[in-house]
Amino acid sequence: LEFAVQMSCHGCADAVRAALDAAPDVKLLELRPQEQSVLVETTAAAERVRELLENSGCRAVLKGMGGSSE
């Protein structure tokens, strides 16, 4: 899943990382504060991941999703 996340500083990026690290079913693949983009691999619902991201204090919206090749 790829999310657009409003991260205005490195503190925001750290908060996003901490929020996702607390969820065992979410694996952070890429965190790009300059592009305001977060890429995760998860078995959780997209809405659940969005809630985790927004619990960090940043607004988030789903940009896209892809399937596994497995």
mmCIF file of N, CA, C and O in Angstrom:
data_model
loop_
_atom_site.group_PDB
_atom_site.id
_atom_site.type_symbol
_atom_site.label_atom_id
_atom_site.label_comp_id
_atom_site.label_asym_id
_atom_site.label_seq_id
_atom_site.Cartn_x
_atom_site.Cartn_y
_atom_site.Cartn_z
ATOM 1 N N LEU A 1 0.840 -1.181 0.000
ATOM 2 C CA LEU A 1 0.000 0.000 0.000
ATOM 3 C C LEU A 1 0.880 1.237 0.000
ATOM 4 O O LEU A 1 1.902 1.268 0.686
ATOM 5 N N GLU A 2 0.490 2.224 -0.759
ATOM 6 C CA GLU A 2 1.210 3.493 -0.746
ATOM 7 C C GLU A 2 0.265 4.581 -0.249
ATOM 8 O O GLU A 2 -0.866 4.683 -0.715
ATOM 9 N N PHE A 3 0.759 5.353 0.709
ATOM 10 C CA PHE A 3 -0.024 6.442 1.284
ATOM 11 C C PHE A 3 0.678 7.765 1.071
ATOM 12 O O PHE A 3 1.910 7.842 1.140
ATOM 13 N N ALA A 4 -0.118 8.809 0.819
ATOM 14 C CA ALA A 4 0.388 10.180 0.861
ATOM 15 C C ALA A 4 0.166 10.642 2.293
ATOM 16 O O ALA A 4 -0.952 10.577 2.810
ATOM 17 N N VAL A 5 1.248 11.049 2.955
ATOM 18 C CA VAL A 5 1.173 11.425 4.365
ATOM 19 C C VAL A 5 1.790 12.809 4.532
ATOM 20 O O VAL A 5 2.912 13.046 4.087
ATOM 21 N N GLN A 6 1.050 13.719 5.151
ATOM 22 C CA GLN A 6 1.557 15.077 5.356
ATOM 23 C C GLN A 6 2.586 15.069 6.483
ATOM 24 O O GLN A 6 2.238 15.040 7.654
ATOM 25 N N MET A 7 3.853 15.082 6.093
ATOM 26 C CA MET A 7 4.960 15.121 7.055
ATOM 27 C C MET A 7 5.709 16.425 6.844
ATOM 28 O O MET A 7 6.341 16.613 5.815
ATOM 29 N N SER A 8 5.632 17.325 7.816
ATOM 30 C CA SER A 8 6.243 18.640 7.655
ATOM 31 C C SER A 8 7.651 18.719 8.239
ATOM 32 O O SER A 8 8.345 19.701 8.023
ATOM 33 N N CYS A 9 8.066 17.689 8.999
ATOM 34 C CA CYS A 9 9.394 17.725 9.605
ATOM 35 C C CYS A 9 9.858 16.297 9.886
ATOM 36 O O CYS A 9 9.098 15.352 9.722
ATOM 37 N N HIS A 10 11.119 16.167 10.329
ATOM 38 C CA HIS A 10 11.636 14.830 10.636
ATOM 39 C C HIS A 10 10.939 14.239 11.855
ATOM 40 O O HIS A 10 10.847 13.024 11.985
ATOM 41 N N GLY A 11 10.434 15.095 12.738
ATOM 42 C CA GLY A 11 9.664 14.611 13.883
ATOM 43 C C GLY A 11 8.413 13.885 13.433
ATOM 44 O O GLY A 11 8.023 12.870 14.019
ATOM 45 N N CYS A 12 7.780 14.407 12.377
ATOM 46 C CA CYS A 12 6.592 13.749 11.814
ATOM 47 C C CYS A 12 6.970 12.372 11.265
ATOM 48 O O CYS A 12 6.266 11.397 11.493
ATOM 49 N N ALA A 13 8.076 12.309 10.541
ATOM 50 C CA ALA A 13 8.530 11.037 9.978
ATOM 51 C C ALA A 13 8.831 10.040 11.090
ATOM 52 O O ALA A 13 8.492 8.860 10.985
ATOM 53 N N ASP A 14 9.446 10.515 12.179
ATOM 54 C CA ASP A 14 9.741 9.636 13.309
ATOM 55 C C ASP A 14 8.451 9.122 13.948
ATOM 56 O O ASP A 14 8.367 7.961 14.343
ATOM 57 N N ALA A 15 7.443 9.985 14.042
ATOM 58 C CA ALA A 15 6.156 9.586 14.621
ATOM 59 C C ALA A 15 5.464 8.547 13.742
ATOM 60 O O ALA A 15 4.871 7.589 14.244
ATOM 61 N N VAL A 16 5.541 8.722 12.431
ATOM 62 C CA VAL A 16 4.964 7.758 11.493
ATOM 63 C C VAL A 16 5.672 6.416 11.638
ATOM 64 O O VAL A 16 5.024 5.365 11.739
ATOM 65 N N ARG A 17 7.002 6.445 11.686
ATOM 66 C CA ARG A 17 7.776 5.207 11.841
ATOM 67 C C ARG A 17 7.389 4.491 13.141
ATOM 68 O O ARG A 17 7.165 3.285 13.161
ATOM 69 N N ALA A 18 7.277 5.236 14.231
ATOM 70 C CA ALA A 18 6.932 4.643 15.523
ATOM 71 C C ALA A 18 5.527 4.043 15.499
ATOM 72 O O ALA A 18 5.307 2.947 16.032
ATOM 73 N N ALA A 19 4.587 4.732 14.868
ATOM 74 C CA ALA A 19 3.210 4.230 14.799
ATOM 75 C C ALA A 19 3.146 2.925 14.019
ATOM 76 O O ALA A 19 2.429 1.991 14.409
ATOM 77 N N LEU A 20 3.891 2.833 12.926
ATOM 78 C CA LEU A 20 3.881 1.619 12.111
ATOM 79 C C LEU A 20 4.669 0.492 12.771
ATOM 80 O O LEU A 20 4.287 -0.673 12.672
ATOM 81 N N ASP A 21 5.763 0.831 13.459
ATOM 82 C CA ASP A 21 6.564 -0.187 14.145
ATOM 83 C C ASP A 21 5.758 -0.867 15.247
ATOM 84 O O ASP A 21 6.027 -2.020 15.587
ATOM 85 N N ALA A 22 4.776 -0.163 15.799
ATOM 86 C CA ALA A 22 3.955 -0.721 16.885
ATOM 87 C C ALA A 22 2.940 -1.751 16.372
ATOM 88 O O ALA A 22 2.347 -2.470 17.163
ATOM 89 N N ALA A 23 2.741 -1.818 15.067
ATOM 90 C CA ALA A 23 1.779 -2.747 14.478
ATOM 91 C C ALA A 23 2.526 -3.953 13.903
ATOM 92 O O ALA A 23 3.257 -3.816 12.925
ATOM 93 N N PRO A 24 2.357 -5.145 14.498
ATOM 94 C CA PRO A 24 3.121 -6.311 14.042
ATOM 95 C C PRO A 24 2.757 -6.790 12.631
ATOM 96 O O PRO A 24 3.570 -7.441 11.985
ATOM 97 N N ASP A 25 1.571 -6.438 12.151
ATOM 98 C CA ASP A 25 1.134 -6.899 10.824
ATOM 99 C C ASP A 25 1.443 -5.899 9.715
ATOM 100 O O ASP A 25 1.004 -6.058 8.581
ATOM 101 N N VAL A 26 2.208 -4.851 10.040
ATOM 102 C CA VAL A 26 2.560 -3.820 9.050
ATOM 103 C C VAL A 26 4.077 -3.726 8.951
ATOM 104 O O VAL A 26 4.767 -3.527 9.948
ATOM 105 N N LYS A 27 4.600 -3.876 7.723
ATOM 106 C CA LYS A 27 6.043 -3.763 7.479
ATOM 107 C C LYS A 27 6.297 -2.492 6.667
ATOM 108 O O LYS A 27 5.795 -2.349 5.553
ATOM 109 N N LEU A 28 7.070 -1.588 7.235
ATOM 110 C CA LEU A 28 7.417 -0.341 6.553
ATOM 111 C C LEU A 28 8.472 -0.634 5.496
ATOM 112 O O LEU A 28 9.540 -1.134 5.809
ATOM 113 N N LEU A 29 8.169 -0.351 4.242
ATOM 114 C CA LEU A 29 9.112 -0.578 3.151
ATOM 115 C C LEU A 29 9.882 0.686 2.804
ATOM 116 O O LEU A 29 11.090 0.651 2.603
ATOM 117 N N GLU A 30 9.169 1.811 2.701
ATOM 118 C CA GLU A 30 9.809 3.091 2.370
ATOM 119 C C GLU A 30 9.118 4.218 3.114
ATOM 120 O O GLU A 30 7.897 4.260 3.181
ATOM 121 N N LEU A 31 9.929 5.122 3.651
ATOM 122 C CA LEU A 31 9.426 6.331 4.296
ATOM 123 C C LEU A 31 10.170 7.496 3.661
ATOM 124 O O LEU A 31 11.381 7.629 3.836
ATOM 125 N N ARG A 32 9.459 8.292 2.867
ATOM 126 C CA ARG A 32 10.084 9.402 2.133
ATOM 127 C C ARG A 32 9.429 10.720 2.545
ATOM 128 O O ARG A 32 8.438 11.138 1.925
ATOM 129 N N PRO A 33 9.968 11.370 3.585
ATOM 130 C CA PRO A 33 9.354 12.620 4.060
ATOM 131 C C PRO A 33 9.312 13.721 3.008
ATOM 132 O O PRO A 33 8.330 14.463 2.925
ATOM 133 N N GLN A 34 10.363 13.838 2.181
ATOM 134 C CA GLN A 34 10.389 14.910 1.172
ATOM 135 C C GLN A 34 9.254 14.734 0.165
ATOM 136 O O GLN A 34 8.650 15.710 -0.278
ATOM 137 N N GLU A 35 8.974 13.493 -0.211
ATOM 138 C CA GLU A 35 7.889 13.218 -1.166
ATOM 139 C C GLU A 35 6.550 13.035 -0.454
ATOM 140 O O GLU A 35 5.533 12.836 -1.101
ATOM 141 N N GLN A 36 6.572 13.068 0.886
ATOM 142 C CA GLN A 36 5.388 12.841 1.713
ATOM 143 C C GLN A 36 4.719 11.523 1.333
ATOM 144 O O GLN A 36 3.511 11.451 1.115
ATOM 145 N N SER A 37 5.539 10.478 1.269
ATOM 146 C CA SER A 37 5.080 9.173 0.818
ATOM 147 C C SER A 37 5.522 8.080 1.795
ATOM 148 O O SER A 37 6.640 8.113 2.307
ATOM 149 N N VAL A 38 4.616 7.125 2.031
ATOM 150 C CA VAL A 38 4.899 5.972 2.880
ATOM 151 C C VAL A 38 4.445 4.722 2.124
ATOM 152 O O VAL A 38 3.323 4.659 1.627
ATOM 153 N N LEU A 39 5.344 3.752 2.039
ATOM 154 C CA LEU A 39 5.050 2.492 1.364
ATOM 155 C C LEU A 39 5.144 1.372 2.390
ATOM 156 O O LEU A 39 6.166 1.250 3.078
ATOM 157 N N VAL A 40 4.069 0.577 2.512
ATOM 158 C CA VAL A 40 4.045 -0.513 3.488
ATOM 159 C C VAL A 40 3.587 -1.800 2.836
ATOM 160 O O VAL A 40 2.906 -1.796 1.810
ATOM 161 N N GLU A 41 3.985 -2.905 3.465
ATOM 162 C CA GLU A 41 3.485 -4.228 3.102
ATOM 163 C C GLU A 41 2.707 -4.712 4.319
ATOM 164 O O GLU A 41 3.196 -4.627 5.456
ATOM 165 N N THR A 42 1.486 -5.217 4.107
ATOM 166 C CA THR A 42 0.656 -5.572 5.253
ATOM 167 C C THR A 42 -0.421 -6.587 4.891
ATOM 168 O O THR A 42 -0.790 -6.717 3.725
ATOM 169 N N THR A 43 -0.882 -7.278 5.910
ATOM 170 C CA THR A 43 -2.054 -8.146 5.766
ATOM 171 C C THR A 43 -3.285 -7.448 6.340
ATOM 172 O O THR A 43 -4.391 -7.952 6.242
ATOM 173 N N ALA A 44 -3.078 -6.281 6.950
ATOM 174 C CA ALA A 44 -4.168 -5.501 7.536
ATOM 175 C C ALA A 44 -4.923 -4.744 6.442
ATOM 176 O O ALA A 44 -4.406 -4.520 5.347
ATOM 177 N N ALA A 45 -6.126 -4.337 6.771
ATOM 178 C CA ALA A 45 -6.934 -3.539 5.848
ATOM 179 C C ALA A 45 -6.305 -2.156 5.667
ATOM 180 O O ALA A 45 -5.675 -1.625 6.585
ATOM 181 N N ALA A 46 -6.482 -1.589 4.487
ATOM 182 C CA ALA A 46 -5.922 -0.265 4.185
ATOM 183 C C ALA A 46 -6.431 0.785 5.174
ATOM 184 O O ALA A 46 -5.675 1.664 5.596
ATOM 185 N N GLU A 47 -7.698 0.682 5.565
ATOM 186 C CA GLU A 47 -8.268 1.641 6.513
ATOM 187 C C GLU A 47 -7.562 1.562 7.866
ATOM 188 O O GLU A 47 -7.318 2.578 8.507
ATOM 189 N N ARG A 48 -7.208 0.369 8.283
ATOM 190 C CA ARG A 48 -6.484 0.177 9.561
ATOM 191 C C ARG A 48 -5.110 0.855 9.488
ATOM 192 O O ARG A 48 -4.698 1.521 10.440
ATOM 193 N N VAL A 49 -4.417 0.711 8.377
ATOM 194 C CA VAL A 49 -3.100 1.339 8.220
ATOM 195 C C VAL A 49 -3.240 2.852 8.195
ATOM 196 O O VAL A 49 -2.452 3.577 8.803
ATOM 197 N N ARG A 50 -4.275 3.344 7.520
ATOM 198 C CA ARG A 50 -4.509 4.799 7.485
ATOM 199 C C ARG A 50 -4.742 5.327 8.898
ATOM 200 O O ARG A 50 -4.218 6.387 9.272
ATOM 201 N N GLU A 51 -5.510 4.587 9.696
ATOM 202 C CA GLU A 51 -5.745 5.009 11.080
ATOM 203 C C GLU A 51 -4.445 5.045 11.878
ATOM 204 O O GLU A 51 -4.218 5.973 12.657
ATOM 205 N N LEU A 52 -3.595 4.044 11.688
ATOM 206 C CA LEU A 52 -2.290 4.041 12.367
ATOM 207 C C LEU A 52 -1.486 5.282 11.990
ATOM 208 O O LEU A 52 -0.894 5.938 12.854
ATOM 209 N N LEU A 53 -1.463 5.585 10.696
ATOM 210 C CA LEU A 53 -0.727 6.753 10.223
ATOM 211 C C LEU A 53 -1.288 8.041 10.824
ATOM 212 O O LEU A 53 -0.541 8.907 11.270
ATOM 213 N N GLU A 54 -2.605 8.159 10.853
ATOM 214 C CA GLU A 54 -3.212 9.386 11.375
ATOM 215 C C GLU A 54 -3.069 9.486 12.888
ATOM 216 O O GLU A 54 -3.056 10.582 13.428
ATOM 217 N N ASN A 55 -2.922 8.344 13.573
ATOM 218 C CA ASN A 55 -2.672 8.371 15.011
ATOM 219 C C ASN A 55 -1.310 8.982 15.336
ATOM 220 O O ASN A 55 -1.063 9.385 16.463
ATOM 221 N N SER A 56 -0.435 9.054 14.336
ATOM 222 C CA SER A 56 0.873 9.680 14.527
ATOM 223 C C SER A 56 0.758 11.206 14.503
ATOM 224 O O SER A 56 1.727 11.897 14.772
ATOM 225 N N GLY A 57 -0.416 11.710 14.160
ATOM 226 C CA GLY A 57 -0.634 13.151 14.103
ATOM 227 C C GLY A 57 -0.551 13.725 12.701
ATOM 228 O O GLY A 57 -0.653 14.932 12.514
ATOM 229 N N CYS A 58 -0.357 12.863 11.704
ATOM 230 C CA CYS A 58 -0.245 13.309 10.310
ATOM 231 C C CYS A 58 -1.479 12.866 9.521
ATOM 232 O O CYS A 58 -1.982 11.774 9.725
ATOM 233 N N ARG A 59 -1.932 13.705 8.607
ATOM 234 C CA ARG A 59 -3.037 13.316 7.737
ATOM 235 C C ARG A 59 -2.517 12.351 6.694
ATOM 236 O O ARG A 59 -1.406 12.499 6.197
ATOM 237 N N ALA A 60 -3.346 11.354 6.345
ATOM 238 C CA ALA A 60 -2.914 10.335 5.387
ATOM 239 C C ALA A 60 -4.061 9.965 4.454
ATOM 240 O O ALA A 60 -5.222 9.967 4.847
ATOM 241 N N VAL A 61 -3.692 9.633 3.204
ATOM 242 C CA VAL A 61 -4.672 9.170 2.230
ATOM 243 C C VAL A 61 -4.024 8.071 1.401
ATOM 244 O O VAL A 61 -2.830 8.134 1.070
ATOM 245 N N LEU A 62 -4.791 7.040 1.108
ATOM 246 C CA LEU A 62 -4.296 5.918 0.297
ATOM 247 C C LEU A 62 -4.094 6.383 -1.132
ATOM 248 O O LEU A 62 -4.998 6.926 -1.757
ATOM 249 N N LYS A 63 -2.881 6.174 -1.664
ATOM 250 C CA LYS A 63 -2.585 6.533 -3.058
ATOM 251 C C LYS A 63 -2.741 5.352 -3.986
ATOM 252 O O LYS A 63 -3.165 5.516 -5.122
ATOM 253 N N GLY A 64 -2.373 4.161 -3.507
ATOM 254 C CA GLY A 64 -2.475 3.013 -4.382
ATOM 255 C C GLY A 64 -2.143 1.723 -3.660
ATOM 256 O O GLY A 64 -1.605 1.726 -2.560
ATOM 257 N N MET A 65 -2.484 0.621 -4.316
ATOM 258 C CA MET A 65 -2.178 -0.689 -3.746
ATOM 259 C C MET A 65 -1.838 -1.657 -4.859
ATOM 260 O O MET A 65 -2.270 -1.494 -5.993
ATOM 261 N N GLY A 66 -1.041 -2.632 -4.505
ATOM 262 C CA GLY A 66 -0.653 -3.665 -5.462
ATOM 263 C C GLY A 66 -0.708 -5.010 -4.776
ATOM 264 O O GLY A 66 -0.654 -5.112 -3.557
ATOM 265 N N GLY A 67 -0.796 -6.052 -5.569
ATOM 266 C CA GLY A 67 -0.846 -7.400 -5.027
ATOM 267 C C GLY A 67 0.531 -8.011 -4.908
ATOM 268 O O GLY A 67 1.507 -7.511 -5.445
ATOM 269 N N SER A 68 0.575 -9.123 -4.215
ATOM 270 C CA SER A 68 1.818 -9.865 -4.057
ATOM 271 C C SER A 68 2.008 -10.783 -5.244
ATOM 272 O O SER A 68 1.050 -11.284 -5.820
ATOM 273 N N SER A 69 3.247 -11.046 -5.592
ATOM 274 C CA SER A 69 3.530 -11.939 -6.715
ATOM 275 C C SER A 69 3.567 -13.403 -6.269
ATOM 276 O O SER A 69 3.767 -14.286 -7.053
ATOM 277 N N GLU A 70 3.361 -13.622 -4.969
ATOM 278 C CA GLU A 70 3.392 -14.974 -4.415
ATOM 279 C C GLU A 70 2.050 -15.648 -4.534
ATOM 280 O O GLU A 70 1.030 -15.093 -4.397
#
